[in-house]
Every structure is written in structure tokens, then in C-alpha cells.
Backbone as a printed PyTorch tensor [residue, N CA C, xyz], in Angstrom:
tensor([[[  0.6530,   0.9690,  10.7860],
         [ -0.3440,   0.8930,   9.7220],
         [ -1.7550,   0.7480,  10.1780]],

        [[ -2.5700,   1.3230,   9.5660],
         [ -4.0790,   1.4780,  10.2250],
         [ -5.0000,   1.1230,   8.7050]],

        [[ -6.1820,   0.5870,   9.0370],
         [ -7.0580,   0.6750,   7.9720],
         [ -7.5080,   2.0260,   7.7810]],

        [[ -7.5250,   2.7110,   6.4600],
         [ -7.8970,   3.9960,   6.0680],
         [ -9.2750,   4.1650,   5.6080]],

        [[ -9.6970,   3.1880,   4.8140],
         [-10.9860,   3.0700,   4.2140],
         [-11.3580,   1.6460,   3.5630]],

        [[-12.6870,   1.4340,   3.2250],
         [-13.0380,   0.3760,   2.4110],
         [-14.0670,   0.9640,   1.7800]],

        [[-13.7940,   0.4570,   0.3690],
         [-14.6480,   1.0020,  -0.6620],
         [-15.6160,  -0.2650,  -1.0700]],

        [[-16.8200,  -0.0520,  -1.3140],
         [-17.8790,  -0.8370,  -1.6310],
         [-18.2630,  -0.4390,  -2.7480]],

        [[-17.9190,  -1.4140,  -3.9410],
         [-18.3920,  -1.3250,  -5.6550],
         [-19.8980,  -1.3270,  -5.5740]],

        [[-20.5550,  -0.4140,  -6.3940],
         [-21.8330,  -0.5700,  -6.4900],
         [-22.3040,  -0.3750,  -7.8220]],

        [[-23.6750,  -1.0190,  -8.0550],
         [-24.3880,  -0.9660,  -9.4320],
         [-25.1790,   0.5160,  -9.6290]],

        [[-25.7540,   0.8340,  -8.5420],
         [-26.7350,   1.8830,  -8.5620],
         [-26.3790,   2.8720,  -7.4270]],

        [[-25.6430,   3.8500,  -7.7120],
         [-25.0970,   4.7550,  -6.4870],
         [-26.3580,   5.3220,  -5.8330]],

        [[-27.2920,   6.0330,  -6.4990],
         [-28.5330,   6.6350,  -5.8190],
         [-29.1830,   5.3230,  -4.5620]],

        [[-29.3930,   4.1510,  -5.2240],
         [-29.8670,   3.2830,  -4.5600],
         [-29.1330,   2.8580,  -3.1330]],

        [[-27.7000,   2.6750,  -3.4680],
         [-26.5250,   2.4080,  -2.4720],
         [-26.6460,   3.4870,  -1.4760]],

        [[-26.5280,   4.7290,  -1.8020],
         [-26.2310,   5.9130,  -1.0740],
         [-27.5410,   5.6920,   0.1960]],

        [[-28.7050,   5.7560,  -0.6340],
         [-29.9980,   5.8360,   0.3400],
         [-30.0360,   4.6160,   1.2950]],

        [[-29.4020,   3.2270,   0.9000],
         [-29.3190,   2.1450,   1.8110],
         [-28.2770,   2.7090,   3.0280]],

        [[-27.3440,   2.9340,   2.6980],
         [-26.2700,   3.1210,   3.6690],
         [-26.3610,   4.3450,   4.7280]],

        [[-26.9590,   5.5530,   3.8510],
         [-27.4270,   6.7100,   4.8430],
         [-28.8600,   6.5050,   5.3660]],

        [[-30.0400,   6.3020,   4.7770],
         [-31.1680,   6.0010,   5.4560],
         [-31.5000,   4.6280,   6.2260]],

        [[-31.0620,   3.7650,   5.8440],
         [-31.2680,   2.4520,   6.2650],
         [-30.3390,   2.2040,   7.2880]],

        [[-28.8770,   2.1770,   7.0740],
         [-27.8260,   1.8360,   8.1360],
         [-27.6570,   3.1750,   9.0850]],

        [[-28.0130,   4.3170,   8.5220],
         [-28.0010,   5.5060,   9.4380],
         [-26.5520,   6.1610,   9.1470]],

        [[-25.8280,   5.7550,   8.4860],
         [-24.3630,   6.4370,   8.3850],
         [-24.4350,   7.9870,   7.8630]],

        [[-23.8800,   8.9170,   8.6160],
         [-24.0060,  10.2010,   8.1870],
         [-23.0770,  10.6000,   6.8580]],

        [[-23.6810,  10.8130,   6.1790],
         [-23.3920,  11.3130,   4.5620],
         [-22.0660,  12.5900,   4.7490]],

        [[-20.9450,  12.3050,   4.1560],
         [-19.8390,  13.2570,   4.1680],
         [-19.7370,  13.9090,   2.9770]],

        [[-19.8110,  13.1150,   1.7520],
         [-19.8120,  13.4630,   0.3930],
         [-20.5050,  12.9390,  -0.5560]],

        [[-21.0250,  13.1620,  -1.3960],
         [-21.9280,  12.7040,  -2.4200],
         [-21.7250,  12.9580,  -3.9940]],

        [[-21.3960,  12.2040,  -4.7810],
         [-21.4700,  12.3300,  -6.2110],
         [-21.9780,  11.1280,  -7.1000]],

        [[-21.8590,  11.2690,  -8.5880],
         [-22.5200,  10.0750,  -9.1120],
         [-21.6440,   8.7380,  -9.1920]],

        [[-20.2190,   9.0720,  -8.9240],
         [-19.1030,   8.0300,  -9.1830],
         [-18.6800,   7.8340,  -7.6360]],

        [[-18.8320,   8.6050,  -6.6890],
         [-18.1360,   8.2460,  -5.3270],
         [-18.7870,   8.8500,  -4.2120]],

        [[-18.8810,   8.1680,  -3.2340],
         [-19.6370,   8.6680,  -1.9390],
         [-19.0390,   8.4370,  -0.8500]],

        [[-18.9880,   9.1040,   0.1790],
         [-18.4360,   8.7660,   1.5680],
         [-19.0900,   9.1300,   2.6140]],

        [[-19.0240,   8.3320,   3.6340],
         [-19.9350,   8.3190,   4.8810],
         [-19.1040,   8.5470,   6.0060]],

        [[-19.4330,   9.5250,   6.9610],
         [-18.5410,  10.0700,   8.1350],
         [-18.7700,   9.0660,   9.3290]],

        [[-17.8360,   8.0000,   9.2190],
         [-17.8180,   7.0890,  10.4250],
         [-16.8110,   7.6220,  11.1760]],

        [[-16.7250,   6.7970,  12.8320],
         [-15.7940,   7.2720,  13.6300],
         [-14.4860,   6.5140,  13.3620]],

        [[-14.4610,   5.6860,  12.5940],
         [-13.3540,   5.0040,  12.1930],
         [-12.6550,   5.2780,  10.7600]],

        [[-12.4550,   4.1720,  10.1400],
         [-12.1420,   4.3340,   8.7390],
         [-13.3320,   4.8660,   7.8570]],

        [[-12.8730,   5.1850,   6.6070],
         [-13.9790,   5.7860,   5.7710],
         [-14.6690,   4.6680,   5.1050]],

        [[-16.0240,   4.6580,   4.9780],
         [-16.5790,   3.9280,   4.1540],
         [-17.0320,   4.5940,   2.7520]],

        [[-16.5800,   4.2390,   1.6750],
         [-16.7270,   4.7740,   0.6110],
         [-17.5920,   3.9070,  -0.5920]],

        [[-18.3530,   4.4860,  -1.2660],
         [-19.1690,   3.7550,  -2.2390],
         [-18.6390,   4.1860,  -3.8120]],

        [[-18.2820,   3.3010,  -4.3950],
         [-17.8850,   3.4900,  -6.1280],
         [-18.5180,   3.0630,  -6.9050]],

        [[-19.0260,   3.8840,  -8.2590],
         [-19.8690,   3.1690,  -9.0000],
         [-18.9020,   2.2320,  -9.8500]],

        [[-19.6180,   1.0830,  -9.8540],
         [-18.7770,  -0.2380, -10.5790],
         [-19.0260,  -0.0510, -12.0730]],

        [[-17.9960,  -0.6120, -12.6860],
         [-18.0010,  -0.5960, -14.1900],
         [-17.7980,  -1.8960, -14.6950]],

        [[-18.6100,  -2.3760, -15.6240],
         [-18.5760,  -3.8510, -16.2830],
         [-17.1510,  -4.1270, -16.5710]],

        [[-16.5580,  -5.2680, -16.2260],
         [-15.1890,  -5.7400, -16.7210],
         [-15.2880,  -6.4890, -17.8380]],

        [[-14.5250,  -6.1830, -18.8140],
         [-14.5540,  -6.8870, -20.0280],
         [-13.7200,  -8.1440, -20.0240]],

        [[-12.4800,  -8.2910, -19.2900],
         [-11.6360,  -9.4710, -19.3030],
         [-11.2930,  -9.5460, -17.9170]],

        [[-10.3940, -10.5380, -17.6370],
         [-10.1500, -11.0170, -16.1480],
         [ -9.2830,  -9.7460, -15.7570]],

        [[ -8.3420,  -9.3410, -16.3000],
         [ -7.3340,  -8.2130, -16.0470],
         [ -8.2430,  -7.0470, -15.5000]],

        [[ -9.3410,  -6.8810, -16.4560],
         [ -9.9830,  -5.3810, -16.0720],
         [-10.9750,  -5.7150, -14.6930]],

        [[-11.0700,  -7.1620, -14.5600],
         [-11.8080,  -7.3830, -13.1830],
         [-11.1560,  -6.8800, -11.9630]],

        [[ -9.8110,  -6.9970, -11.9530],
         [ -9.2040,  -6.3450, -10.4960],
         [ -9.1510,  -4.6230, -10.5850]],

        [[ -9.1510,  -4.1700, -11.8990],
         [ -9.1970,  -2.6600, -11.9930],
         [-10.3480,  -2.1720, -11.7080]],

        [[-11.4910,  -2.9250, -12.2140],
         [-12.8190,  -2.3490, -11.9720],
         [-13.8310,  -3.5600, -11.3370]],

        [[-13.7760,  -3.7720, -10.1750],
         [-14.4020,  -4.7140,  -9.6380],
         [-15.7630,  -4.6630,  -9.6290]],

        [[-16.5010,  -5.8390,  -9.8380],
         [-18.0090,  -5.9190, -10.0230],
         [-18.7800,  -5.2310,  -8.6100]],

        [[-19.9470,  -5.0060,  -9.1160],
         [-20.6550,  -4.6590,  -7.7710],
         [-20.7840,  -5.6550,  -6.5890]],

        [[-20.8270,  -5.1190,  -5.5930],
         [-20.8420,  -5.8940,  -4.4550],
         [-19.3500,  -6.5630,  -4.0040]],

        [[-18.5620,  -6.0680,  -4.8830],
         [-16.8750,  -6.3730,  -4.2290],
         [-16.7240,  -5.2140,  -3.4860]],

        [[-15.5200,  -5.2470,  -2.8980],
         [-14.8860,  -4.5250,  -1.9190],
         [-13.4300,  -4.2200,  -2.0850]],

        [[-12.7870,  -2.9430,  -1.6780],
         [-11.4310,  -2.8720,  -1.7490],
         [-10.9930,  -2.3970,  -0.6460]],

        [[-10.3520,  -2.7400,   0.3110],
         [ -9.8580,  -2.1770,   1.7520],
         [ -8.4580,  -1.2960,   1.0680]],

        [[ -8.4520,  -0.3580,   2.0570],
         [ -7.5940,   0.8170,   1.8920],
         [ -6.7750,   0.9580,   2.9430]],

        [[ -5.3220,   0.6640,   2.8590],
         [ -4.3880,   0.9550,   3.8980],
         [ -3.5200,   2.1460,   3.8640]],

        [[ -3.2300,   2.4840,   5.0440],
         [ -2.3760,   3.7390,   5.1820],
         [ -1.0490,   3.6760,   5.8480]],

        [[ -0.0880,   4.0610,   5.2690],
         [  1.3530,   3.6510,   5.7060],
         [  2.2390,   4.9420,   5.8110]],

        [[  3.0080,   5.0510,   6.7700],
         [  3.7040,   6.2010,   6.9450],
         [  4.9250,   6.5860,   5.4260]],

        [[  5.5090,   5.5210,   4.9280],
         [  6.2500,   5.5890,   3.7330],
         [  6.0000,   4.8760,   2.3950]],

        [[  5.3180,   5.1830,   1.6380],
         [  4.8600,   4.4320,   0.5800],
         [  6.0040,   3.7740,  -0.2120]],

        [[  6.9760,   4.5100,  -0.4190],
         [  8.1270,   3.9210,  -1.3680],
         [  8.7420,   2.6050,  -0.5580]],

        [[  8.7410,   2.9610,   0.8410],
         [  9.3040,   1.5480,   1.6480],
         [  8.2720,   0.4640,   1.4790]],

        [[  7.1880,   0.8440,   1.6770],
         [  6.2010,  -0.1920,   1.4460],
         [  6.2690,  -0.9470,   0.3790]],

        [[  6.2160,  -0.1620,  -0.9030],
         [  6.3500,  -0.6520,  -2.1800],
         [  7.5670,  -1.6360,  -2.3730]],

        [[  8.8630,  -1.0170,  -1.9080],
         [ 10.0580,  -1.8740,  -2.1360],
         [  9.7150,  -3.4040,  -1.2930]],

        [[  9.0400,  -3.4340,  -0.2580],
         [  8.8090,  -4.5230,   0.3970],
         [  7.6150,  -5.4700,  -0.0730]],

        [[  6.8600,  -4.9250,  -0.8360],
         [  5.8880,  -5.5740,  -1.6440],
         [  6.5160,  -6.2890,  -2.9420]],

        [[  7.4910,  -5.6070,  -3.5740],
         [  8.0220,  -5.9370,  -4.7450],
         [  9.0910,  -7.2000,  -4.3690]],

        [[  9.6080,  -6.9800,  -3.0270],
         [ 10.7780,  -7.9370,  -2.5370],
         [  9.8490,  -9.2950,  -2.3360]],

        [[  8.6460,  -9.2630,  -1.9710],
         [  7.8630, -10.1690,  -1.6160],
         [  7.1590, -10.9450,  -2.9310]],

        [[  7.4730, -10.4390,  -4.2600],
         [  6.8920, -10.6350,  -5.4440],
         [  5.2870, -10.3630,  -5.2730]],

        [[  4.8370,  -9.3700,  -4.5460],
         [  3.4960,  -9.1990,  -4.6410],
         [  2.9330,  -8.6120,  -5.9810]],

        [[  2.1780,  -9.0400,  -6.6800],
         [  1.5630,  -8.3570,  -7.7520],
         [  1.1460,  -6.9150,  -7.5910]],

        [[  1.7190,  -5.9960,  -8.3580],
         [  1.4010,  -4.5060,  -8.3060],
         [  0.6850,  -4.1030,  -9.4030]],

        [[ -0.5970,  -3.5960,  -9.2790],
         [ -1.4930,  -3.0250, -10.1910],
         [ -1.2260,  -1.5350, -10.3840]],

        [[ -0.8670,  -0.8960,  -9.5400],
         [ -0.5140,   0.5700,  -9.9010],
         [  0.7400,   0.9170,  -9.1100]],

        [[  1.8570,   1.2750,  -9.7280],
         [  2.8560,   1.8090,  -8.8130],
         [  2.6630,   3.1300,  -8.0920]],

        [[  3.2740,   3.5260,  -7.0600],
         [  3.0960,   4.6610,  -6.3550],
         [  2.9130,   5.7170,  -7.2200]],

        [[  1.9270,   6.5420,  -7.1320],
         [  1.6310,   7.7700,  -7.7500],
         [  0.5790,   8.6480,  -6.9950]],

        [[  0.5260,  10.1000,  -7.5230],
         [ -0.7160,  10.8860,  -6.9460],
         [ -1.8330,  10.6650,  -7.6200]],

        [[ -2.7750,  10.5250,  -6.8630],
         [ -4.1340,  10.5770,  -6.9360],
         [ -5.0720,  11.2090,  -6.2870]],

        [[ -5.7080,  12.2410,  -6.9340],
         [ -6.5230,  13.0590,  -6.1520],
         [ -5.7950,  13.7660,  -4.9640]],

        [[ -4.7080,  14.1310,  -5.0690],
         [ -4.0310,  14.8770,  -3.7350],
         [ -3.0190,  13.7950,  -3.0420]],

        [[ -3.4060,  12.5010,  -3.2330],
         [ -2.6230,  11.4030,  -2.2280],
         [ -1.6710,  10.5280,  -2.8890]],

        [[ -0.5130,  10.1760,  -2.5160],
         [  0.0370,   9.0540,  -3.1380],
         [ -0.6660,   7.7180,  -2.7230]],

        [[ -0.9550,   6.9970,  -3.8690],
         [ -1.5120,   5.7220,  -3.7870],
         [ -0.7480,   4.7820,  -4.5790]],

        [[ -0.8010,   3.3610,  -4.1510],
         [ -0.4850,   2.1800,  -5.0040],
         [ -1.5030,   1.2580,  -4.8920]],

        [[ -1.6710,   0.1750,  -5.6170],
         [ -2.4000,  -0.8340,  -5.6960],
         [ -1.7300,  -2.2750,  -5.7770]],

        [[ -2.0790,  -3.2860,  -5.0100],
         [ -1.5290,  -4.5160,  -5.0170],
         [ -2.5620,  -5.4520,  -4.9260]],

        [[ -2.2810,  -6.9080,  -5.1740],
         [ -3.1520,  -7.9600,  -5.3470],
         [ -2.8370,  -8.8680,  -4.1130]],

        [[ -3.8290,  -9.3070,  -3.3530],
         [ -3.5810, -10.4080,  -2.5060],
         [ -3.5960, -11.6390,  -3.2250]],

        [[ -3.3760, -12.9030,  -2.5300],
         [ -3.1290, -14.2450,  -3.0120],
         [ -4.3970, -14.5170,  -3.8440]],

        [[ -5.7820, -14.2410,  -3.2320],
         [ -6.8710, -14.3340,  -4.1150],
         [ -7.3220, -13.2510,  -4.9650]],

        [[ -6.3860, -12.4370,  -5.2720],
         [ -6.6360, -11.6170,  -6.3960],
         [ -7.6750, -10.3720,  -6.0440]],

        [[ -7.5220, -10.2520,  -4.6900],
         [ -8.4240,  -9.0220,  -3.9670],
         [ -7.3330,  -7.5790,  -4.2900]],

        [[ -7.8890,  -6.5910,  -4.8310],
         [ -7.1410,  -5.5080,  -4.9260],
         [ -6.9000,  -4.9080,  -3.6260]],

        [[ -5.9690,  -4.2770,  -3.4000],
         [ -5.7830,  -3.5030,  -1.9400],
         [ -5.0020,  -2.1900,  -2.2660]],

        [[ -5.4500,  -1.0070,  -1.9690],
         [ -5.0960,   0.3600,  -2.3990],
         [ -4.1270,   0.6330,  -0.8920]],

        [[ -3.3110,   1.2560,  -1.2370],
         [ -2.3010,   1.3780,  -0.1400],
         [ -2.0920,   2.7580,  -0.1280]],

        [[ -2.1380,   3.9650,   0.5550],
         [ -1.8520,   5.1910,   0.6110],
         [ -0.9060,   5.8010,   1.6290]],

        [[ -0.2040,   6.7250,   1.1750],
         [  0.9050,   7.3300,   2.3120],
         [  0.0290,   8.3280,   3.1690]],

        [[  0.4320,   8.1820,   4.4820],
         [ -0.0940,   9.3960,   5.3860],
         [  0.2870,  10.7950,   4.9510]],

        [[ -0.4560,  11.7120,   4.8900],
         [ -0.2920,  12.9650,   4.6720],
         [  0.5860,  13.5730,   5.6270]],

        [[  1.5220,  14.5090,   5.2660],
         [  2.6530,  15.2080,   6.2140],
         [  2.2560,  16.4960,   6.5160]]])
């Protein structure tokens, strides 16, 4: 298993993109109003536009600006999902295709959402 990406939720995409690109010096890989990626040597650092949460359950699905969501990559998502369910880990999203990749989401003991994707074959 390896850390594949980290998503930083932001309230102002243009401002945050400028900070990560121009101030920190990260090379821009892709930019859009809702999603921006930087070309790092290791895991991908992505910015995601934040949406206001209307209730506690929505907070995990749409984290507040300043929050983070790590993304892990595993060779077999179905096997990983079975293990998480066996350990009674709360599952926010069952394994499914999202933007050309199979992804699931789980909550850690403090309520931090963690995305887990399957390695592309």
C-alpha cells in the first residue's frame, strides 16, 4: 500500500492555486474550478473546492475548507473493502468507478474520510 494523493479542501480555488503554485513553487499539472493537481515527485497533491456542509453527515462527504483527505492505493480494492467491513470501519462509499478508477471511502476513528483506490492494471 502506498500514499497515492492528499486532497486539500479550499474555499477559493484561484487563491489557493496561486499559493501552492507561485508561493510554494509546486509545478501545476492540471487546473479547473473544482479540482487542481500539482506535479510532485511523490504522491499527488490536489486542491478540491469545498462545499458548505448542512449537517454532520454531510461534513464527512464535503469537508470544510482547510480540511484534508488522504488517498491510499491498494492492489485489490475488494479484498481491502472486505477487511475494512470485517473490522467494522464505517464505509462512506462502497467501491465504485469514479473518473476511470475504482474508489471507496472510509472513516477513521476521528471521523476523517480516507479515500482508497485500486491500482490500475
